[in-house]
Short mmCIF file of C-alpha atoms in Angstrom, two decimals:
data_model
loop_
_atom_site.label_atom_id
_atom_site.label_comp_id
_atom_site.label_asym_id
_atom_site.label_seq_id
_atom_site.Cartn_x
_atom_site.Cartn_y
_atom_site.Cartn_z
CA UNK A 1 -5.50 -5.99 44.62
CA UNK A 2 -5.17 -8.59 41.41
CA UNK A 3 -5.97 -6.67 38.50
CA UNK A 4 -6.26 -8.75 34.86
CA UNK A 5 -6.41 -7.28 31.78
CA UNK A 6 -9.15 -8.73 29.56
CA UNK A 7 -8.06 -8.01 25.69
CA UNK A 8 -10.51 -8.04 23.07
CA UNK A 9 -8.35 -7.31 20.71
CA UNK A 10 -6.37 -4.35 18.31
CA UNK A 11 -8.77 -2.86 16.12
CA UNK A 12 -8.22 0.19 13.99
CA UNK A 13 -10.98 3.34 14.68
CA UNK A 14 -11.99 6.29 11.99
CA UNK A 15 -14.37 8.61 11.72
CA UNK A 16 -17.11 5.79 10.93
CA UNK A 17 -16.05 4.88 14.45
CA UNK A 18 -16.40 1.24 13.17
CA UNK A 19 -13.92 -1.24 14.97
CA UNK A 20 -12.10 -2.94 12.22
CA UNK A 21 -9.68 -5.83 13.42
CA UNK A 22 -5.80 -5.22 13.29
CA UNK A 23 -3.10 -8.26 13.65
CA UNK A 24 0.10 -6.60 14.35
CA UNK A 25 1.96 -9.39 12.87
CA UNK A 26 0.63 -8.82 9.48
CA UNK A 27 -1.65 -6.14 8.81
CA UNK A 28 -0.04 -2.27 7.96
CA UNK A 29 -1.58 0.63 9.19
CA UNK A 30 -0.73 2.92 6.27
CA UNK A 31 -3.03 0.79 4.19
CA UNK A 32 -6.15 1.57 6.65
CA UNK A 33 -8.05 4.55 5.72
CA UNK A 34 -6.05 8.01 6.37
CA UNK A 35 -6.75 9.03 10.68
CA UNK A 36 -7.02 5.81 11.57
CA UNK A 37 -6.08 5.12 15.07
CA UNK A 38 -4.89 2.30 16.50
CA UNK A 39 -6.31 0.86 19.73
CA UNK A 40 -7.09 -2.02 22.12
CA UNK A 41 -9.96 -2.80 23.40
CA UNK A 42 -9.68 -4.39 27.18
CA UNK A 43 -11.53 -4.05 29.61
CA UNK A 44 -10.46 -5.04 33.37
CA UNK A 45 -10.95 -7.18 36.56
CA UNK A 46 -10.16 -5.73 40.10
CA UNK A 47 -9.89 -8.24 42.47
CA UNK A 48 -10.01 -6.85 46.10
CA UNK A 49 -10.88 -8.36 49.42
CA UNK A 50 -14.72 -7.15 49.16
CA UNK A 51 -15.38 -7.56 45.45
CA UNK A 52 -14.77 -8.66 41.73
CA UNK A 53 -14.66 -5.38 40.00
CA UNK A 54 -15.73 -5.36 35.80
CA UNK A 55 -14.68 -2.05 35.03
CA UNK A 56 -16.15 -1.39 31.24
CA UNK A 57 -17.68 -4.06 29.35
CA UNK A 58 -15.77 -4.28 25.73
CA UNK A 59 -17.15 -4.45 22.15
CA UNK A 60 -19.83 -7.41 22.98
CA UNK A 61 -18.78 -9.56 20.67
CA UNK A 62 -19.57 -12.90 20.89
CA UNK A 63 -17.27 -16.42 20.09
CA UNK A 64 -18.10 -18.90 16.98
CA UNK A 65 -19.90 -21.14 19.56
CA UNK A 66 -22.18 -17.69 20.62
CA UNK A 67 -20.97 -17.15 24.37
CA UNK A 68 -20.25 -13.44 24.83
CA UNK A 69 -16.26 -12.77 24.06
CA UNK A 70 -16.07 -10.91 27.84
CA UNK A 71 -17.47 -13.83 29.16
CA UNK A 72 -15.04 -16.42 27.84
CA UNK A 73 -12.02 -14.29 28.94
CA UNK A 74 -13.09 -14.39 32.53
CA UNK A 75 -13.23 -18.15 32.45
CA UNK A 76 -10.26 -18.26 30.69
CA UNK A 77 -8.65 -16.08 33.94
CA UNK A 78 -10.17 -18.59 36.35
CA UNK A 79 -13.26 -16.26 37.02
CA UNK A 80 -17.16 -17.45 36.91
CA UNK A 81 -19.49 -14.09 35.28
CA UNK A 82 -21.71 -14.69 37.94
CA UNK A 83 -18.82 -13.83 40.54
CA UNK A 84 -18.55 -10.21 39.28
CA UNK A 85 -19.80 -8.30 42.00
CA UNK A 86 -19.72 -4.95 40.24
CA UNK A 87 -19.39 -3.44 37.35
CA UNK A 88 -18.35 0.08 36.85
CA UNK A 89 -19.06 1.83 33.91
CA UNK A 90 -17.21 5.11 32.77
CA UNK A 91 -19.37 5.75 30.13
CA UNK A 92 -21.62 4.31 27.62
CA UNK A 93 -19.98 3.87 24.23
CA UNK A 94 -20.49 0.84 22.25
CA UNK A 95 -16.73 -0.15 22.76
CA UNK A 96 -17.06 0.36 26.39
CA UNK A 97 -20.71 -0.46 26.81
CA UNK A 98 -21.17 -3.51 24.33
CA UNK A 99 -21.09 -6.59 26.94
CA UNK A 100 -23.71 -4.45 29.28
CA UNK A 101 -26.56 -6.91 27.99
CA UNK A 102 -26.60 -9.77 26.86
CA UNK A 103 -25.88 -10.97 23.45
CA UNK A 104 -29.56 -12.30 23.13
CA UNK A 105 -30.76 -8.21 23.32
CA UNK A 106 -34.40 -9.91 22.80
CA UNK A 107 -33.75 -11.33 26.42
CA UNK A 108 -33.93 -8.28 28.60
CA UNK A 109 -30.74 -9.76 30.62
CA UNK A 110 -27.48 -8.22 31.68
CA UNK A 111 -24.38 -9.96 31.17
CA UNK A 112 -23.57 -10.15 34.95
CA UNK A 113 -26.56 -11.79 36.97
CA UNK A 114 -25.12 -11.21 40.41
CA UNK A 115 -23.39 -7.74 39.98
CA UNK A 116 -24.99 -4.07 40.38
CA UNK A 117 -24.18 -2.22 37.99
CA UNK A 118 -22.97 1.97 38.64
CA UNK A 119 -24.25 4.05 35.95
CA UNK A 120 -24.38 7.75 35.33
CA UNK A 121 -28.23 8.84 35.00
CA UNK A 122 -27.31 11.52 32.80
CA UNK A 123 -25.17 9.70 30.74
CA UNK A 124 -27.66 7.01 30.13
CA UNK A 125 -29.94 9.87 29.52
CA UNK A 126 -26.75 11.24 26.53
CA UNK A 127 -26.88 7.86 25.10
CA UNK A 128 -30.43 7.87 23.81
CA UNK A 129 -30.55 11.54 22.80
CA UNK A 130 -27.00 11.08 20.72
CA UNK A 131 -27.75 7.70 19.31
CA UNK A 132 -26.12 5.76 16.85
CA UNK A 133 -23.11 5.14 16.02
CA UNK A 134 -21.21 6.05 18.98
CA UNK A 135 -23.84 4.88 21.40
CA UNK A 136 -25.78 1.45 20.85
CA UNK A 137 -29.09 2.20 22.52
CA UNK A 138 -30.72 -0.69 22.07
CA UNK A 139 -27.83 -2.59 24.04
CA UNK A 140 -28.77 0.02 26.86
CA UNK A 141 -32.24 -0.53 27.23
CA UNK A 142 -32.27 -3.28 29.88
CA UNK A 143 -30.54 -1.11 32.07
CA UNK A 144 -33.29 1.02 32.26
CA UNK A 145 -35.47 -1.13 34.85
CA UNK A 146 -32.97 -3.68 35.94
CA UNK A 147 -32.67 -3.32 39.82
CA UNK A 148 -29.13 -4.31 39.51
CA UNK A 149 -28.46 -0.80 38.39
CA UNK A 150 -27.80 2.10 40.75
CA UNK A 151 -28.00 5.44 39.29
CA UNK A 152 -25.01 7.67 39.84
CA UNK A 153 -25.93 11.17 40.41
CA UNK A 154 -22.79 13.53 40.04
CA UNK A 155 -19.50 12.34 42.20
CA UNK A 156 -19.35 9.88 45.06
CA UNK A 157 -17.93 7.22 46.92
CA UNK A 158 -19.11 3.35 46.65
CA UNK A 159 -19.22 1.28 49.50
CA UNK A 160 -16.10 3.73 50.99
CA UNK A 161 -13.08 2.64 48.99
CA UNK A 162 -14.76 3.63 45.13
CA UNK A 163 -14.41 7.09 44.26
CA UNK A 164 -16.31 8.21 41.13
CA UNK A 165 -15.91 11.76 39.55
CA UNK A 166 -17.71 13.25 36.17
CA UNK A 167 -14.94 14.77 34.41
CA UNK A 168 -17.19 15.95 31.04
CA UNK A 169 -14.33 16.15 29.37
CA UNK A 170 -14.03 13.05 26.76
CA UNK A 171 -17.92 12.99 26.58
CA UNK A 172 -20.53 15.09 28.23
CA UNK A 173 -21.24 12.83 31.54
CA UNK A 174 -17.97 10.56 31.27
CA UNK A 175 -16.77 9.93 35.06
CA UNK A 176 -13.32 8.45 36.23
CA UNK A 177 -12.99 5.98 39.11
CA UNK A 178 -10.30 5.36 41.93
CA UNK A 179 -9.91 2.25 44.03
CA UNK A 180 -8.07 2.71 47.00
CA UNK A 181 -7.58 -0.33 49.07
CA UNK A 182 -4.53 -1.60 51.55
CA UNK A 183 -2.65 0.91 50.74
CA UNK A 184 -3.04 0.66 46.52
CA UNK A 185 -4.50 3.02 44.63
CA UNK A 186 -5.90 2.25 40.66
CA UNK A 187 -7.01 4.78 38.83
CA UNK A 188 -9.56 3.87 35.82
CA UNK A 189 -9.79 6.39 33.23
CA UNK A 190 -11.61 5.47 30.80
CA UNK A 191 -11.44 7.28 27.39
CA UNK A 192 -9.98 10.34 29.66
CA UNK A 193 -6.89 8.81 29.98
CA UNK A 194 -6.69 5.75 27.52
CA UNK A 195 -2.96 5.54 26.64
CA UNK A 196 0.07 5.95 28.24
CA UNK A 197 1.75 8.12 25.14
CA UNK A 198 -1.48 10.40 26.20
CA UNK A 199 -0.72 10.63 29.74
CA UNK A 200 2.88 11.70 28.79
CA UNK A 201 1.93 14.44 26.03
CA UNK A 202 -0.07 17.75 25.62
CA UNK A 203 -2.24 15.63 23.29
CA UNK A 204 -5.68 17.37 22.51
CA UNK A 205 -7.82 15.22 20.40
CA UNK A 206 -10.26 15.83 18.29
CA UNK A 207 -12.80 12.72 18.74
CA UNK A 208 -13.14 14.37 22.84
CA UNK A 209 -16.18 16.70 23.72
CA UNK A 210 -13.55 18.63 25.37
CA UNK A 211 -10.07 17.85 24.01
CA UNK A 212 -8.73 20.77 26.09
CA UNK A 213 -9.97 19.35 29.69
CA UNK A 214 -9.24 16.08 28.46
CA UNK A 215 -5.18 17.46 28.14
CA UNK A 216 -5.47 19.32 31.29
CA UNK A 217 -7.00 16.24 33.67
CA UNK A 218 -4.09 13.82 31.74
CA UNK A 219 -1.44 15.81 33.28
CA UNK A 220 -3.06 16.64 36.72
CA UNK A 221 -3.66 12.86 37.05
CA UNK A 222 -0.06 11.72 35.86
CA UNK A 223 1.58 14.47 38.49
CA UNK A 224 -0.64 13.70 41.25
CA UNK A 225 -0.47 9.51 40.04
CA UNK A 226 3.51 10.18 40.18
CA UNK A 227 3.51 11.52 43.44
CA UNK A 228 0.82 9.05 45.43
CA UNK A 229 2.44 5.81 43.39
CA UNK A 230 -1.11 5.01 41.85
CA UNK A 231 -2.05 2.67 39.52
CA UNK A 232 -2.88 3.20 36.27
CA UNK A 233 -4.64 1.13 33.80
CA UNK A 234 -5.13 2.42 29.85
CA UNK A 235 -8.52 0.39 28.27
CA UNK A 236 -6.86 1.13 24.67
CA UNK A 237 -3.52 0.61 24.88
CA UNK A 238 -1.76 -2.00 22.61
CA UNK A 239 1.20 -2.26 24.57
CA UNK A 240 0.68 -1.00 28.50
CA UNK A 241 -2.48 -1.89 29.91
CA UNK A 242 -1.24 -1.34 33.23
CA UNK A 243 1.41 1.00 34.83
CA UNK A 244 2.98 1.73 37.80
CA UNK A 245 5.08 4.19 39.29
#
């Protein structure tokens, strides 16, 4: 499998869960308000024998010249949109949900004309009943009717080599994914597992639904990924997007 990071950038997250820009080179953390965290935003391309895999779908910002941000970094890694056969969601936060639509709401289009789209029903369901401002629901309403979108209904298994789990543990219907293929396993986290330093700790954060589980399923994942060589890739880490054992 050929798995590509897609950076959006290093932002700096507080409780106005607003994504403020941070350049490493210049800017200093201890002048951003106090709890700040520092993160990246990247989602990632799986590329396996049967499929070009989107997993999460960034901030959905868009460049000066208006074409969605995602967009232009799969171009800029030698990949068409329209080749993106799936896209796999872990959960519907506006950092991880942003480029589901796109950036002409008005349109009614998703970002990815030839891909289906796995979605929890429930969590879709979360996103409308919680709102603003850690879910964009008006960014989610043309999944609603799209027929692109299957509706994931607890744990499963896509097409025999995707295996999906809800986990309910950094939000209520968040699931994890694991692609399995020749031999390689990836792992896909989410905001479960989003940094390495996380994966490595008995971290419990605050900003989870359940910090607790959140600590628990970290180290289950890193023993188990330790032992099975998997794959891991972190959606906000600055420095490691992807590990291996």
């Amino acid at each position: 499998m050929k798995i590509i990071p897609l950076s959006e950038g290093t932002f700096t997250i507080d409780k106005t869960k607003l994504f403020v820009p941070f350049d490493l080179s210049t800017d200093e953390l201890q002048q951003r308000p106090t709890g700040s965290l520092l993160v990246e935003v990247q989602p990632f391309v799986v590329i396996t024998p049967e499929d070009v895999l989107l997993l999460d779908t960034g901030l959905g910002f868009t460049t000066p010249a208006g074409r969605l941000q995602l967009h232009e970094n799969l171009i800029n890694n030698g990949i068409n949109p329209a080749e993106v056969t799936k896209v796999l969601m872990t959960h519907l936060h506006k950092d991880h949900a942003g480029g589901v639509s796109s950036p002409d709401i008005s349109s009614g289009q998703l970002s990815f004309p030839k891909a289906t789209y796995y979605v929890q029903r429930k969590e879709f369901e979360f996103a409308f009943q919680k709102g603003f401002p850690s879910y964009i629901p008006e960014e989610l309403e043309v999944l609603r009717t799209s027929p692109q979108v299957t509706w994931l209904d607890g744990n499963g298994v896509i097409d025999g080599y995707i295996k999906y789990e809800i986990t309910a543990a950094h939000s209520p219907w968040h699931q994890v994914f694991w692609i399995v293929d020749g031999g390689e396993r990836v792992f896909f986290g989410g905001d479960d597992a989003p940094q390495l330093q996380q994966m490595r700790s008995r971290f419990v954060a605050k900003y989870d639904y359940d910090g607790k589980k959140c600590m628990e399923l970290r180290q289950q994942w890193w023993k188990q990924g330790e032992e099975e060589k998997w794959t891991f890739l972190f959606y906000h880490d600055v420095k490691n997007p992807v590990w291996n054992f």
